[in-house]
Coordinates of C-alpha atoms and ligand atoms in Angstrom, one line a residue:
M93 CA 92.3 8.8 210.2
D94 CA 91.6 5.8 208.0
T95 CA 88.9 3.8 209.8
P96 CA 88.0 0.7 207.6
N97 CA 85.7 -1.6 209.6
L98 CA 86.3 -0.2 213.0
S99 CA 83.2 -0.5 215.3
P100 CA 81.5 2.5 216.5
E101 CA 82.8 1.9 220.0
T102 CA 86.2 1.9 218.8
L103 CA 85.6 5.2 216.5
A104 CA 84.0 6.9 219.7
L105 CA 87.2 6.5 221.6
H106 CA 90.0 6.9 218.8
T107 CA 88.8 9.7 216.3
G108 CA 88.7 13.4 217.0
I109 CA 91.8 13.6 219.1
H110 CA 94.0 16.5 218.9
R111 CA 96.4 16.4 221.9
S112 CA 98.0 19.5 223.3
E113 CA 101.9 19.5 224.1
A114 CA 100.4 18.2 227.6
N115 CA 99.6 15.1 225.9
E116 CA 96.4 14.8 228.1
M117 CA 94.5 11.5 228.1
S118 CA 91.0 13.0 228.3
E119 CA 90.5 15.7 225.7
G120 CA 91.0 19.2 226.6
M121 CA 88.2 21.8 226.8
Y122 CA 88.8 25.0 224.9
L123 CA 86.8 27.5 226.8
T124 CA 87.8 30.5 224.5
Q125 CA 85.9 32.8 222.5
G126 CA 88.9 33.8 220.2
Y127 CA 92.5 33.0 219.3
A128 CA 95.8 34.8 219.3
Y129 CA 97.5 35.7 215.8
E130 CA 100.9 35.4 215.3
S131 CA 101.2 38.5 213.0
A132 CA 98.7 40.9 211.3
E133 CA 99.5 39.3 208.2
Q134 CA 98.4 36.0 209.6
A135 CA 95.0 37.5 210.7
R136 CA 94.5 39.1 207.2
D137 CA 94.9 35.7 205.8
A138 CA 92.8 33.9 208.0
F139 CA 89.8 36.5 207.3
A140 CA 90.6 36.3 203.6
G141 CA 90.0 32.6 203.8
A142 CA 93.7 32.1 202.5
I143 CA 94.7 29.9 205.4
D144 CA 92.7 27.7 207.7
I145 CA 93.1 28.3 211.5
Y146 CA 90.9 29.0 214.4
M147 CA 90.0 32.7 214.5
Y148 CA 86.8 32.9 216.7
S149 CA 84.6 30.4 218.5
R150 CA 81.4 31.2 216.3
Y151 CA 83.5 30.0 213.4
A152 CA 85.2 27.2 214.8
N153 CA 86.8 25.9 218.2
P154 CA 89.0 22.8 218.9
T155 CA 86.8 20.9 221.2
V156 CA 83.7 21.7 218.8
T157 CA 85.8 20.2 216.0
A158 CA 86.8 17.2 218.2
F159 CA 83.1 16.4 218.7
E160 CA 82.3 16.9 215.1
E161 CA 85.1 14.8 213.8
R162 CA 84.3 12.0 216.2
L163 CA 80.4 12.0 215.2
A164 CA 81.2 12.1 211.7
A165 CA 83.4 8.8 212.1
I166 CA 80.5 7.1 213.7
E167 CA 78.0 8.1 211.3
G168 CA 80.2 7.5 208.4
A169 CA 79.6 11.1 207.0
E170 CA 82.1 13.1 205.1
R171 CA 81.4 16.1 207.4
C172 CA 79.8 17.1 210.6
F173 CA 78.9 20.2 211.6
A174 CA 77.5 21.1 215.5
T175 CA 74.9 23.3 216.4
S176 CA 73.6 24.7 219.6
T177 CA 70.5 22.6 219.7
G178 CA 68.7 19.8 217.9
M179 CA 66.3 22.6 216.7
S180 CA 69.0 24.7 215.2
A181 CA 70.4 21.7 213.5
V182 CA 66.9 21.1 211.7
F183 CA 66.5 24.6 211.0
V184 CA 70.0 25.2 209.7
A185 CA 69.8 21.9 207.4
L186 CA 66.8 23.2 205.8
G187 CA 66.9 27.1 206.1
S188 CA 70.5 27.2 204.7
I189 CA 69.5 25.6 201.3
L190 CA 65.8 26.7 200.9
G191 CA 64.5 30.0 199.7
S192 CA 61.6 31.7 198.5
G193 CA 59.6 29.7 195.6
D194 CA 61.5 26.4 196.7
R195 CA 59.5 23.2 197.4
L196 CA 59.9 21.1 200.5
V197 CA 58.2 17.9 200.8
A198 CA 57.9 16.3 204.5
A199 CA 56.4 13.7 206.2
K200 CA 53.3 14.9 208.2
A201 CA 54.6 13.0 211.5
L202 CA 57.0 15.6 212.8
F203 CA 58.4 16.6 216.1
G204 CA 56.3 19.6 217.3
S205 CA 59.1 22.5 217.0
T206 CA 59.9 21.1 213.5
L207 CA 56.1 21.6 212.5
Q208 CA 56.1 24.9 214.1
T209 CA 59.3 26.2 212.5
F210 CA 57.7 25.2 209.2
T211 CA 54.5 26.6 209.7
N212 CA 55.4 29.9 211.5
F213 CA 58.4 30.6 209.7
F214 CA 59.1 28.8 206.3
E215 CA 55.8 29.1 205.0
K216 CA 55.9 32.9 205.8
W217 CA 59.1 33.2 203.9
G218 CA 57.7 31.8 200.6
I219 CA 58.8 28.1 201.0
Q220 CA 56.1 25.9 199.5
I221 CA 55.8 22.8 201.8
D222 CA 53.8 19.7 201.1
Y223 CA 53.0 17.1 203.7
V224 CA 52.9 13.4 202.9
D225 CA 51.5 10.5 205.1
G226 CA 55.0 8.9 205.6
N227 CA 53.8 5.3 205.2
D228 CA 51.6 5.9 202.0
A229 CA 54.0 5.0 199.2
D230 CA 51.4 6.3 196.7
A231 CA 51.3 9.7 198.3
W232 CA 55.2 9.7 198.0
E233 CA 54.9 8.7 194.2
T234 CA 52.4 11.6 193.8
A235 CA 54.0 14.3 195.9
L236 CA 57.3 13.6 194.3
A237 CA 56.2 13.4 190.7
T238 CA 56.8 17.3 190.9
P239 CA 60.2 18.4 191.3
A240 CA 61.3 19.4 195.0
K241 CA 64.5 20.9 196.6
V242 CA 64.3 18.7 199.9
V243 CA 62.5 15.9 201.2
F244 CA 62.7 15.7 205.2
I245 CA 61.5 12.9 207.4
E246 CA 62.0 11.4 210.9
S247 CA 62.2 7.8 211.5
P248 CA 61.1 6.6 213.7
T249 CA 58.8 9.4 214.5
N250 CA 58.4 11.2 217.7
P251 CA 56.3 10.3 219.6
M252 CA 54.2 7.7 217.5
Q253 CA 57.3 5.5 216.4
D254 CA 56.5 5.2 212.7
V255 CA 59.1 3.7 210.8
L256 CA 59.6 5.3 207.6
D257 CA 61.2 3.2 204.4
I258 CA 64.4 5.4 204.0
P259 CA 65.6 3.6 200.8
F260 CA 62.3 4.0 199.0
I261 CA 61.9 7.6 200.0
A262 CA 65.3 8.5 199.0
E263 CA 64.9 6.9 195.6
K264 CA 61.8 9.0 195.1
A265 CA 63.5 12.2 196.4
H266 CA 66.3 11.8 194.0
A267 CA 64.2 11.3 191.0
A268 CA 62.4 14.4 191.9
G269 CA 65.7 16.2 192.0
A270 CA 65.5 16.8 196.0
M271 CA 68.0 15.7 198.8
L272 CA 66.8 13.7 201.7
I273 CA 67.3 14.8 205.0
V274 CA 66.5 12.4 207.9
D275 CA 66.0 13.3 211.4
N276 CA 67.6 10.2 213.2
V277 CA 67.3 11.3 216.8
F278 CA 65.3 8.4 218.1
A279 CA 67.4 5.7 216.3
T280 CA 70.8 7.2 217.4
P281 CA 73.9 7.0 215.4
L282 CA 74.2 3.5 216.4
G283 CA 70.7 2.1 215.6
Q284 CA 70.2 3.5 212.0
K285 CA 72.7 4.5 209.2
P286 CA 70.5 6.9 206.7
L287 CA 73.3 7.8 204.8
E288 CA 73.9 4.0 204.0
L289 CA 70.2 3.7 203.2
G290 CA 70.2 6.3 200.6
A291 CA 69.7 9.7 202.5
D292 CA 71.9 12.7 201.7
A293 CA 72.1 14.3 205.2
V294 CA 71.4 13.5 208.8
V295 CA 70.3 15.9 211.8
Y296 CA 70.6 14.9 215.3
S297 CA 69.4 16.5 218.7
A298 CA 72.6 15.6 220.5
T299 CA 70.6 16.7 223.6
K300 CA 69.1 13.1 223.7
H301 CA 71.1 9.9 223.6
I302 CA 74.5 11.4 222.6
D303 CA 74.8 13.4 225.9
G304 CA 72.4 10.8 227.7
Q305 CA 72.6 12.1 231.0
G306 CA 70.2 15.5 230.7
R307 CA 73.1 17.9 231.2
V308 CA 73.6 19.9 227.9
L309 CA 71.6 20.7 224.7
G310 CA 73.4 20.3 221.4
G311 CA 72.7 19.4 217.8
A312 CA 74.5 18.1 214.8
I313 CA 74.3 18.2 210.9
L314 CA 76.1 15.3 208.8
G315 CA 76.5 14.8 205.1
S316 CA 78.7 15.7 202.3
D317 CA 81.6 18.0 202.4
E318 CA 80.1 20.3 199.5
Y319 CA 76.6 20.5 201.8
V320 CA 78.3 20.6 205.4
Y321 CA 81.2 22.8 204.8
G322 CA 79.1 24.8 202.2
P323 CA 75.6 26.4 203.1
V324 CA 75.5 24.5 206.4
R325 CA 78.7 26.1 207.9
Q326 CA 78.1 29.5 206.0
M327 CA 74.8 29.9 208.0
V328 CA 75.9 28.5 211.3
R329 CA 78.9 30.7 211.4
N330 CA 77.3 33.8 210.5
M331 CA 73.9 33.6 212.1
G332 CA 75.4 32.1 215.3
A333 CA 73.6 28.9 216.2
T334 CA 77.1 27.8 217.3
I335 CA 77.4 25.1 220.1
S336 CA 79.6 26.2 223.4
P337 CA 82.8 24.4 223.7
F338 CA 81.7 23.2 227.1
N339 CA 78.7 21.4 225.6
A340 CA 80.6 20.0 222.8
W341 CA 83.2 18.6 225.4
V342 CA 80.3 16.9 227.3
L343 CA 78.9 15.5 224.1
L344 CA 82.5 14.3 223.0
K345 CA 82.7 12.2 226.2
G346 CA 79.0 11.1 225.8
L347 CA 79.9 9.5 222.7
E348 CA 82.5 7.4 224.2
T349 CA 79.8 5.6 226.2
L350 CA 77.1 5.8 223.6
G351 CA 77.5 2.2 222.9
V352 CA 77.0 0.7 226.4
R353 CA 74.4 3.0 227.2
V354 CA 72.2 2.8 224.1
R355 CA 72.6 -1.1 223.7
A356 CA 71.6 -1.3 227.3
Q357 CA 68.5 1.1 227.0
A358 CA 67.4 -0.8 223.7
A359 CA 67.6 -4.2 225.3
A360 CA 65.5 -2.8 228.6
A361 CA 63.0 -0.9 226.2
L362 CA 62.2 -4.2 224.4
D363 CA 61.9 -6.1 227.6
L364 CA 59.7 -3.3 229.1
A365 CA 57.6 -3.1 225.9
S366 CA 57.1 -6.8 226.0
W367 CA 55.7 -6.9 229.4
M368 CA 53.7 -3.8 228.9
E369 CA 52.0 -5.5 225.9
Q370 CA 50.8 -8.2 227.8
H371 CA 49.4 -6.1 230.6
P372 CA 45.7 -6.2 231.0
K373 CA 45.2 -2.5 231.4
I374 CA 47.1 -1.7 228.3
D375 CA 45.0 -1.6 225.1
S376 CA 47.5 -1.0 222.5
L377 CA 51.3 -0.2 222.5
R378 CA 53.4 0.8 219.7
Y379 CA 57.1 -0.5 219.8
P380 CA 58.9 -0.9 216.4
L381 CA 60.9 -3.8 217.3
L382 CA 57.9 -5.9 218.5
P383 CA 56.1 -7.9 215.8
S384 CA 52.8 -6.2 216.7
H385 CA 54.0 -2.9 215.3
P386 CA 52.7 -2.1 211.7
H387 CA 56.4 -1.5 210.6
Y388 CA 58.1 -4.4 212.5
E389 CA 59.7 -5.7 209.2
R390 CA 61.1 -2.6 208.0
A391 CA 62.4 -1.7 211.4
V392 CA 64.2 -5.1 211.7
K393 CA 65.7 -4.4 208.1
Q394 CA 66.5 -0.8 208.4
M395 CA 67.6 -0.5 212.0
T396 CA 70.8 -1.9 213.4
L397 CA 69.8 -1.9 217.0
G398 CA 67.3 -2.4 219.5
G399 CA 67.1 -6.3 220.1
R400 CA 68.0 -7.9 223.4
S401 CA 71.6 -7.6 223.7
Ligands
PLP175 C1 62.9 14.0 216.8 C2 63.5 15.2 217.3 N1 64.1 16.1 216.6 C3 64.6 17.4 217.1 C4 64.4 17.7 218.5 C5 64.9 19.1 218.9 O1 66.2 18.8 219.6 P1 66.4 20.0 220.9 O2 65.6 19.6 222.1 O3 68.0 19.7 221.1 O4 66.5 21.2 220.2 C6 63.9 16.9 219.3 C7 63.7 16.9 220.7 O5 63.0 16.4 221.4 C8 63.3 15.5 218.7 O6 62.7 14.7 219.5

């Protein structure tokens, strides 16, 4: 679908649609592990990669495809690949391209399980990891004066809400020969567009705002066709961090209401943060879209959501 200038809300309703012959209004849920073949020859050609059809749901599933296409349209990414959780998205986004001897540069402020993955596994597997204070421009300059394979950041960070300068870090990462991957969970696909700011890939825990009602776990990796349909897809398909079609359907429907939910939440969060800031029993408060936040100017420039609606 050609989608010039359509709003995310419109894209959330009109992309990723593959109606069956029943012409259902709400997308069908394909709860199947496998697919029938018309002939032995067709199965042979499919497994040889000569034709592209659904073969096995660890590889691909129509409900999952619908979710991936819809999220890619909203994000403005060439491709999306869904995963079982946000953590499997983080793991695969990095693990599919890093190997022994490669250098990963990451901002220090990371979600706990991401840090655990780095220290308990990536380091053990011979990946060199250098941590940088994400808001220290000189530290980025120094760290990325040496070549690296990947730079990984969160912005805003969980839980301290630091807002990192994505265009600056992207420029330094590219100069060091690295791709920049951004965990955009806190901002949501509506609140920040890392790919437009210079990043090469984005990861989500869809468990958060994309579901938005605490029902299912899920994740997604978005970026170029070469990266997402290359190493990312290869890894998820074979190691099995696949999302279930049921979860993908819940998230597909979640995308339809993402706009109204997240805009209302952002407006309420700003009201609440403004009230709390004045509260005599609160010593300090960090909310990126209040002028008291140290990265307020950057947040206003870089993020596209968060004010009063
Ligand atoms: C910033 C961030 N990244 C990744 C994750 C992991 O997501 P999941 O719980 O879906 O694995 C979380 C979960 O809270 C998160 O906050």
